XYZ file of C-alpha atoms in Angstrom:
463
model
C -0.196 9.004 16.761
C 3.519 8.426 16.379
C 6.016 10.828 17.859
C 8.473 12.884 15.853
C 5.984 14.196 13.278
C 6.182 17.708 11.803
C 3.890 20.120 13.633
C 1.173 22.297 12.155
C 0.726 26.071 12.391
C -0.124 25.900 16.115
C 3.329 24.392 16.917
C 1.821 21.919 19.415
C 3.284 18.431 18.859
C 1.501 15.267 19.904
C 4.294 14.628 22.434
C 2.753 17.363 24.611
C -0.414 15.346 25.119
C 1.530 12.130 25.635
C 3.637 13.675 28.393
C 0.606 15.036 30.247
C -0.906 11.555 30.602
C -4.315 11.335 32.301
C -4.626 15.106 32.562
C -4.404 15.334 28.768
C -7.016 12.603 28.335
C -9.484 14.452 30.567
C -8.835 17.797 28.888
C -9.105 16.405 25.342
C -12.261 14.459 26.200
C -13.874 17.647 27.490
C -12.689 19.619 24.457
C -13.869 17.032 21.934
C -17.265 16.749 23.631
C -17.740 20.511 23.308
C -16.718 20.377 19.642
C -19.148 17.508 19.003
C -22.035 19.285 20.725
C -21.472 22.621 19.007
C -20.382 21.074 15.674
C -17.753 23.805 15.475
C -14.031 23.278 15.914
C -11.504 25.977 16.904
C -10.529 28.392 14.138
C -6.828 27.639 14.654
C -7.425 24.091 13.398
C -8.563 25.375 9.989
C -5.096 26.617 9.068
C -2.445 24.366 7.529
C 0.874 24.458 5.683
C 1.209 22.675 2.318
C 4.678 21.278 1.572
C 5.346 19.932 -1.973
C 7.411 16.720 -1.982
C 9.117 15.466 -5.142
C 8.040 11.977 -6.277
C 11.601 11.094 -7.369
C 10.508 10.603 -10.967
C 9.981 12.855 -13.967
C 10.956 16.482 -14.497
C 11.870 18.220 -11.244
C 10.496 21.513 -12.627
C 7.033 20.079 -13.354
C 4.472 20.678 -10.612
C 2.661 17.445 -11.539
C 5.651 15.455 -10.269
C 5.201 16.755 -6.733
C 2.937 15.401 -4.018
C 1.477 17.923 -1.598
C 1.479 17.138 2.113
C -0.373 19.288 4.610
C 1.050 20.023 8.033
C -2.024 20.231 10.233
C -2.658 20.675 13.925
C -1.854 17.477 15.825
C -4.750 18.164 18.185
C -7.099 18.289 15.205
C -5.683 14.971 14.009
C -6.598 13.442 17.368
C -10.124 14.782 16.901
C -10.187 13.287 13.400
C -9.220 9.884 14.780
C -12.136 10.046 17.213
C -14.533 10.821 14.357
C -12.973 8.099 12.195
C -13.504 5.481 14.922
C -17.187 6.455 15.105
C -17.621 6.301 11.324
C -15.959 2.892 10.995
C -18.555 1.433 13.359
C -21.340 2.553 11.017
C -19.942 2.350 7.484
C -19.250 -1.018 5.874
C -16.733 -0.932 3.025
C -16.738 -3.613 0.314
C -14.265 -6.508 0.395
C -12.599 -5.335 -2.813
C -11.201 -2.273 -1.026
C -7.824 -2.984 0.585
C -6.637 0.554 1.245
C -6.725 1.840 4.832
C -8.892 -1.030 6.018
C -8.270 -2.858 9.333
C -6.297 -6.126 9.024
C -5.579 -5.389 5.365
C -2.436 -4.141 3.698
C -0.777 -3.843 0.318
C 0.343 -7.456 0.684
C -3.302 -8.597 0.651
C -3.965 -6.914 -2.687
C -0.685 -8.121 -4.212
C -1.336 -11.682 -3.072
C -4.919 -11.698 -4.392
C -3.731 -10.511 -7.812
C -0.893 -13.048 -8.017
C -3.173 -15.936 -7.003
C -5.762 -14.933 -9.612
C -3.112 -14.728 -12.327
C -1.727 -18.124 -11.282
C -5.147 -19.768 -11.561
C -5.619 -18.586 -15.128
C -2.115 -19.649 -16.126
C -2.725 -23.122 -14.687
C -5.965 -23.362 -16.653
C -4.319 -22.124 -19.873
C -6.799 -19.260 -19.991
C -6.266 -15.604 -20.764
C -6.711 -13.021 -18.022
C -6.932 -9.387 -19.073
C -5.973 -6.809 -16.440
C -6.271 -3.031 -16.629
C -4.481 -0.975 -13.994
C -6.465 2.240 -13.634
C -4.831 5.398 -12.325
C -6.837 8.424 -11.188
C -5.481 11.926 -11.708
C -5.003 13.799 -8.423
C -7.627 11.590 -6.800
C -7.627 13.256 -3.368
C -7.564 16.765 -4.823
C -10.465 16.151 -7.226
C -13.099 14.816 -4.817
C -16.026 17.285 -4.938
C -17.212 18.245 -1.476
C -20.889 17.793 -2.372
C -20.184 14.248 -3.564
C -18.456 13.534 -0.253
C -21.494 14.619 1.774
C -23.779 12.616 -0.547
C -21.676 9.448 -0.212
C -21.525 9.776 3.573
C -25.295 10.054 3.851
C -25.790 7.161 1.432
C -23.426 5.017 3.544
C -25.628 5.502 6.607
C -23.614 8.146 8.458
C -25.713 10.124 10.923
C -26.463 13.693 9.892
C -24.698 15.057 12.965
C -21.399 13.488 11.924
C -21.893 14.702 8.358
C -22.125 18.234 9.744
C -19.057 17.618 11.929
C -17.025 16.599 8.868
C -18.437 19.526 6.895
C -17.204 21.833 9.636
C -13.672 20.423 9.227
C -13.657 21.598 5.598
C -15.395 24.952 6.030
C -13.158 28.022 5.757
C -10.048 25.849 5.566
C -6.980 27.905 4.650
C -3.429 26.981 3.778
C -0.082 28.359 2.626
C 2.478 26.696 0.362
C 5.954 26.419 1.877
C 9.002 25.707 -0.274
C 12.744 26.340 -0.234
C 12.451 30.032 -1.195
C 9.700 30.900 1.290
C 5.935 30.592 1.516
C 2.944 32.031 -0.291
C 0.090 34.093 1.013
C -2.757 32.276 2.715
C -5.609 31.103 0.463
C -8.833 29.113 0.826
C -9.097 25.404 -0.067
C -12.515 24.693 -1.567
C -12.121 21.307 -3.293
C -10.655 17.905 -2.502
C -9.693 16.147 0.704
C -7.023 17.277 3.136
C -3.651 15.709 2.309
C -2.002 14.389 5.461
C -5.273 14.210 7.355
C -6.001 11.232 9.614
C -9.622 11.094 8.432
C -9.158 11.640 4.678
C -8.175 8.030 3.766
C -11.401 6.621 5.190
C -13.489 9.397 3.644
C -11.931 8.587 0.278
C -12.732 4.894 0.794
C -16.369 5.848 1.430
C -16.470 7.880 -1.788
C -14.910 5.105 -3.877
C -17.230 2.512 -2.339
C -20.343 4.466 -3.277
C -19.182 5.564 -6.729
C -18.278 1.998 -7.709
C -21.284 0.263 -6.154
C -22.992 -0.466 -9.482
C -19.942 -1.256 -11.624
C -18.502 -3.683 -9.045
C -21.438 -5.999 -9.671
C -20.476 -6.266 -13.349
C -16.759 -6.933 -12.741
C -16.315 -9.407 -9.881
C -12.519 -9.660 -9.970
C -11.822 -6.009 -9.228
C -9.399 -4.875 -6.543
C -8.961 -1.397 -5.117
C -6.289 0.072 -2.904
C -7.513 3.623 -2.344
C -7.285 5.115 -5.867
C -5.302 2.216 -7.401
C -7.821 0.041 -9.269
C -7.257 -3.287 -11.026
C -9.993 -4.521 -13.384
C -9.688 -8.190 -14.393
C -11.783 -10.012 -17.002
C -11.567 -13.135 -19.152
C -11.722 -11.372 -22.519
C -10.361 -8.190 -24.005
C -13.833 -7.010 -25.005
C -15.154 -7.573 -21.494
C -12.316 -5.729 -19.762
C -12.687 -2.854 -22.236
C -16.396 -2.672 -21.495
C -15.783 -2.758 -17.732
C -13.139 -0.044 -18.057
C -15.628 2.202 -19.820
C -18.190 1.556 -17.063
C -15.652 2.537 -14.415
C -14.666 5.655 -16.356
C -18.265 6.767 -16.695
C -19.079 6.058 -13.027
C -16.054 8.002 -11.790
C -15.915 10.915 -14.205
C -19.577 11.774 -13.925
C -18.928 12.451 -10.208
C -15.901 14.682 -10.684
C -13.039 12.146 -10.753
C -10.796 11.714 -13.802
C -9.094 8.585 -15.175
C -5.517 9.226 -16.317
C -5.150 8.124 -19.945
C -1.351 8.227 -19.854
C -0.849 6.215 -16.637
C -3.596 3.605 -17.111
C -1.996 0.401 -18.453
C -3.166 -2.954 -19.807
C -1.592 -6.394 -19.343
C -2.668 -9.792 -20.674
C -1.780 -12.953 -18.734
C -1.133 -16.143 -20.720
C -1.593 -14.169 -23.923
C -2.304 -15.876 -27.224
C -1.453 -14.396 -30.602
C -3.639 -11.572 -31.795
C -5.312 -10.741 -28.486
C -5.379 -7.062 -29.493
C -5.340 -3.926 -27.382
C -7.766 -2.099 -25.110
C -9.161 1.326 -25.940
C -10.612 3.981 -23.687
C -12.868 6.441 -25.529
C -11.071 5.644 -28.768
C -7.612 6.126 -27.250
C -5.374 3.057 -27.039
C -4.346 2.042 -23.526
C -0.635 1.338 -23.140
C 0.056 -2.411 -23.208
C 2.806 -3.736 -20.920
C 4.372 -7.085 -20.061
C 5.012 -6.110 -16.454
C 3.520 -3.661 -13.994
C 4.648 -2.315 -10.645
C 1.544 -2.830 -8.525
C 1.736 -1.319 -5.024
C 5.512 -1.595 -5.090
C 5.631 -5.212 -6.305
C 6.389 -6.097 -9.939
C 3.964 -8.565 -11.549
C 4.822 -10.102 -14.934
C 2.425 -11.422 -17.537
C 4.421 -14.655 -17.957
C 4.226 -15.498 -14.251
C 7.950 -15.174 -13.619
C 9.328 -13.297 -10.628
C 12.905 -12.643 -11.732
C 12.378 -8.912 -12.139
C 10.687 -8.659 -8.753
C 13.711 -10.336 -7.138
C 16.016 -7.835 -8.844
C 13.806 -4.999 -7.602
C 14.040 -6.351 -4.044
C 17.819 -6.519 -4.296
C 17.917 -2.972 -5.629
C 15.613 -1.767 -2.843
C 17.896 -3.423 -0.305
C 20.966 -1.671 -1.698
C 19.120 1.660 -1.710
C 18.284 1.186 1.957
C 21.863 0.141 2.699
C 23.252 3.299 1.080
C 20.966 5.471 3.196
C 22.524 4.120 6.403
C 25.989 3.343 5.034
C 27.433 6.044 7.268
C 26.433 3.931 10.261
C 27.044 0.487 8.792
C 30.548 1.326 7.562
C 31.653 3.131 10.719
C 34.342 1.022 12.382
C 33.619 2.612 15.778
C 30.129 1.081 15.884
C 29.788 -2.473 17.153
C 28.700 -5.339 14.911
C 25.598 -5.919 17.043
C 24.387 -2.344 16.473
C 25.128 -2.634 12.765
C 23.107 -5.823 12.598
C 20.202 -4.159 14.368
C 20.281 -1.204 11.948
C 20.446 -3.620 9.022
C 17.455 -5.635 10.263
C 15.469 -2.440 10.812
C 16.187 -0.536 7.588
C 17.556 -2.825 4.886
C 15.944 -6.217 5.358
C 12.292 -4.997 5.385
C 12.898 -3.422 1.963
C 14.242 -6.725 0.619
C 11.391 -8.774 2.083
C 8.520 -6.491 1.038
C 5.788 -8.645 -0.515
C 8.170 -11.590 -0.857
C 5.700 -13.966 0.826
C 3.450 -13.656 -2.240
C 6.192 -14.651 -4.700
C 6.999 -18.209 -5.801
C 10.757 -18.052 -5.289
C 13.035 -20.645 -6.818
C 16.229 -21.757 -5.117
C 18.307 -19.722 -7.546
C 16.322 -16.554 -6.852
C 16.499 -17.109 -3.104
C 20.260 -17.457 -3.490
C 20.371 -14.094 -5.301
C 18.779 -12.414 -2.303
C 21.109 -14.135 0.159
C 24.164 -13.266 -1.935
C 23.200 -9.583 -1.982
C 22.644 -9.651 1.773
C 26.033 -11.215 2.441
C 27.721 -8.561 0.299
C 26.082 -5.853 2.396
C 27.115 -7.539 5.646
C 30.713 -7.976 4.472
C 30.902 -4.309 3.495
C 29.466 -3.331 6.876
C 31.921 -5.470 8.860
C 34.929 -4.563 6.729
C 35.465 -8.153 5.588
C 36.436 -9.253 2.079
C 36.587 -12.655 0.427
C 40.368 -12.582 0.756
C 39.891 -12.892 4.514
C 38.325 -16.319 3.858
C 35.723 -16.019 6.608
C 32.719 -18.287 6.221
C 29.233 -16.884 5.748
C 28.010 -18.430 9.010
C 30.550 -16.372 10.950
C 29.543 -13.216 9.085
C 25.891 -13.698 10.037
C 26.758 -14.680 13.589
C 28.892 -11.613 14.179
C 26.170 -9.282 12.873
C 23.452 -11.313 14.662
C 21.543 -11.673 11.392
C 19.843 -14.946 10.477
C 19.619 -16.476 7.020
C 17.398 -14.504 4.692
C 15.910 -17.721 3.296
C 14.668 -18.641 6.769
C 13.025 -15.235 7.094
C 11.320 -15.725 3.734
C 9.869 -19.040 4.903
C 8.752 -17.533 8.210
C 7.014 -14.704 6.363
C 5.289 -17.179 4.034
C 4.035 -19.333 6.921
C 2.860 -16.256 8.804
C 0.968 -15.134 5.718
C -0.508 -18.593 5.203
C -2.038 -18.424 8.675
C -3.305 -14.901 7.991
C -5.158 -16.147 4.909
C -6.549 -19.282 6.552
C -8.015 -17.688 9.668
C -10.234 -15.267 7.735
C -13.467 -16.772 6.426
C -14.748 -13.885 4.300
C -11.591 -13.105 2.372
C -11.153 -12.766 -1.376
C -7.572 -14.087 -1.332
C -8.635 -17.261 0.483
C -11.315 -17.764 -2.161
C -8.614 -17.397 -4.772
C -6.477 -20.096 -3.131
C -9.121 -22.722 -2.349
C -12.035 -21.859 -4.627
C -12.826 -22.733 -8.216
C -11.996 -20.365 -11.073
C -14.969 -18.533 -12.633
C -14.718 -20.649 -15.797
C -14.323 -24.069 -14.095
C -18.015 -24.970 -13.955
C -18.508 -24.377 -17.649
C -15.529 -26.560 -18.488
C -16.305 -29.166 -15.826
C -12.955 -28.779 -14.093
C -14.370 -28.528 -10.569
C -12.415 -26.864 -7.796
C -8.808 -26.206 -8.683
C -6.611 -24.732 -5.985
C -3.542 -22.728 -6.889
C -0.671 -25.172 -6.995
C 2.497 -23.368 -6.040
C 1.562 -21.445 -2.903
C 0.042 -24.245 -0.739
C 2.843 -26.589 -1.784
C 5.456 -24.020 -0.795
C 3.789 -23.520 2.585
C 3.663 -27.289 3.122
C 7.353 -27.570 2.343
C 8.159 -24.629 4.617
C 6.203 -26.076 7.545
C 7.942 -29.440 7.161
C 11.394 -27.873 7.309
C 10.685 -25.144 9.850
C 12.151 -25.525 13.311
C 11.136 -23.056 16.033
C 14.337 -23.701 18.013
C 16.931 -20.965 17.808
C 20.532 -21.969 17.336
C 23.502 -20.033 18.549
C 25.328 -18.638 15.530
C 29.145 -18.679 15.467
C 31.070 -15.408 15.396
C 34.535 -14.308 14.400
C 36.779 -12.110 16.577
C-alpha cells in the first residue's frame, strides 16, 4: 500500500507496519493465519467512515452527483490484499475485462476500441457502438449474487466464508462538513475503497455476462463501463437487450439516461437504438475512460481535451511553478510529474498529425514560459526554454510512448488489441478481403522507430 492515505476508525496508518519492518511481517503473518483459521476477523475492522466526494459535475445539492469513499482500517486492507492474491490464482477472468486486471490499464481498452473503429472505417463499413452505464454498480451488487458468482468461479468454500465474514455486521457512519451521522449497518453492495472489492466486482461481471459475451464478440468491459459493438443497428440493439436482461435479473440496473449510442462511418438513415422502447441518446463523440473518441475518426477534440487537462494540472501547481524563489530545475521536475502526464494520457493510441502535435507543443511552451517568467518579447528560443527547465520535446515523448506501447502489444500473444491490429475484420472472409491490418498505427510506429535515437543530447540553457 502507498503511504499518506487517510486512516480508518482505528487510526492506525500503514506507515506503522512499514516502519516496524520484519517484526511487522511476523506479527501480521501470525494475525492473518489466525483470522484464516477461525474465519473471523476482529470486530474493529467492521467499522468504517463514509465520505461523500463531489464528482465535479451536475448539481452540487444532488446526492446522486457524489461518490462515496469508505475510510477503512489499513490493517484490514492488508488482509484483503492477501485474500485477493489467493483468489487471483484460482479465478480466471475473461479477456474482455480490462478493469483491475494485471498488465492491463485504461489504455488497453481505449486502444482496442480505436483500432476496431479504424478497421471498419478502412473497410467502409458501419460499426455500431453502445456505451452502457450501470447505476451505482458497486452499491447495487446483491450479496447473495456475490457468493454465487464466487462459487461458480471455482473459489474454495473456505475463502467464500472468509469474504462473507468481511461483509457481516459491517457498520459505517457518514462524515461531511457539518459533522457525521449515527452508525448504521451496510447490508447491500461492495465496500467502496476496499482493496478486494474491484476484483470481486470483476468476478460478478464475468459470471453475469458469461452467456451474452458469446453472442457479442466485440465487447469490452472496464469494471462497470461496457462497450457493445456490432455491425448493424438491429444487432447492437438486440445485444443491448441481452445485456440488460442478464444484468437486471441479478440486481444490477442499466442507466437509461447515461447509456449512449454512436455509429462509426454512418450512412444516411441508419436510425437509432432503443432500450425497452426508450430511445438511447445518439452522439457523435464519447468520452471513454477519459479519452474522447469521435465517430468520424478524427482526434482534434481529444487533442483539445489533452491541452485543457494540461492547463488544469498547471493551475493546480501554479503556486510552485510561478514562484521566482524556486529553481528552474525543480519547476521542470514538478511540471514533468503533474502536468505532462495529464497531456500524454492515452496519446499513444491517437493518430496525431503534425499540426495536432504542434498544438500540444505550443501549449507546453506557453506553460514553461509562464513558469520561468519569460515572454516572447525576451526573444529567447524554445530550445533554451526547454533546456533551462530540463524538459524535452513533447513530440519526442509522444513517439517514445507509442513505441513503448507497440512493444507492449507485440509481446502478448493472447491479446484482443493485437488481434485488432494484425487480424482480419469479422466481415473480411465474407467479402474475400483477407487479412487487413490497421494502416495508421503500424506505419506510425515504423516511422517513429526510424527516427528515434536513444542518445541523449545536452540541451542549451539561458542564464
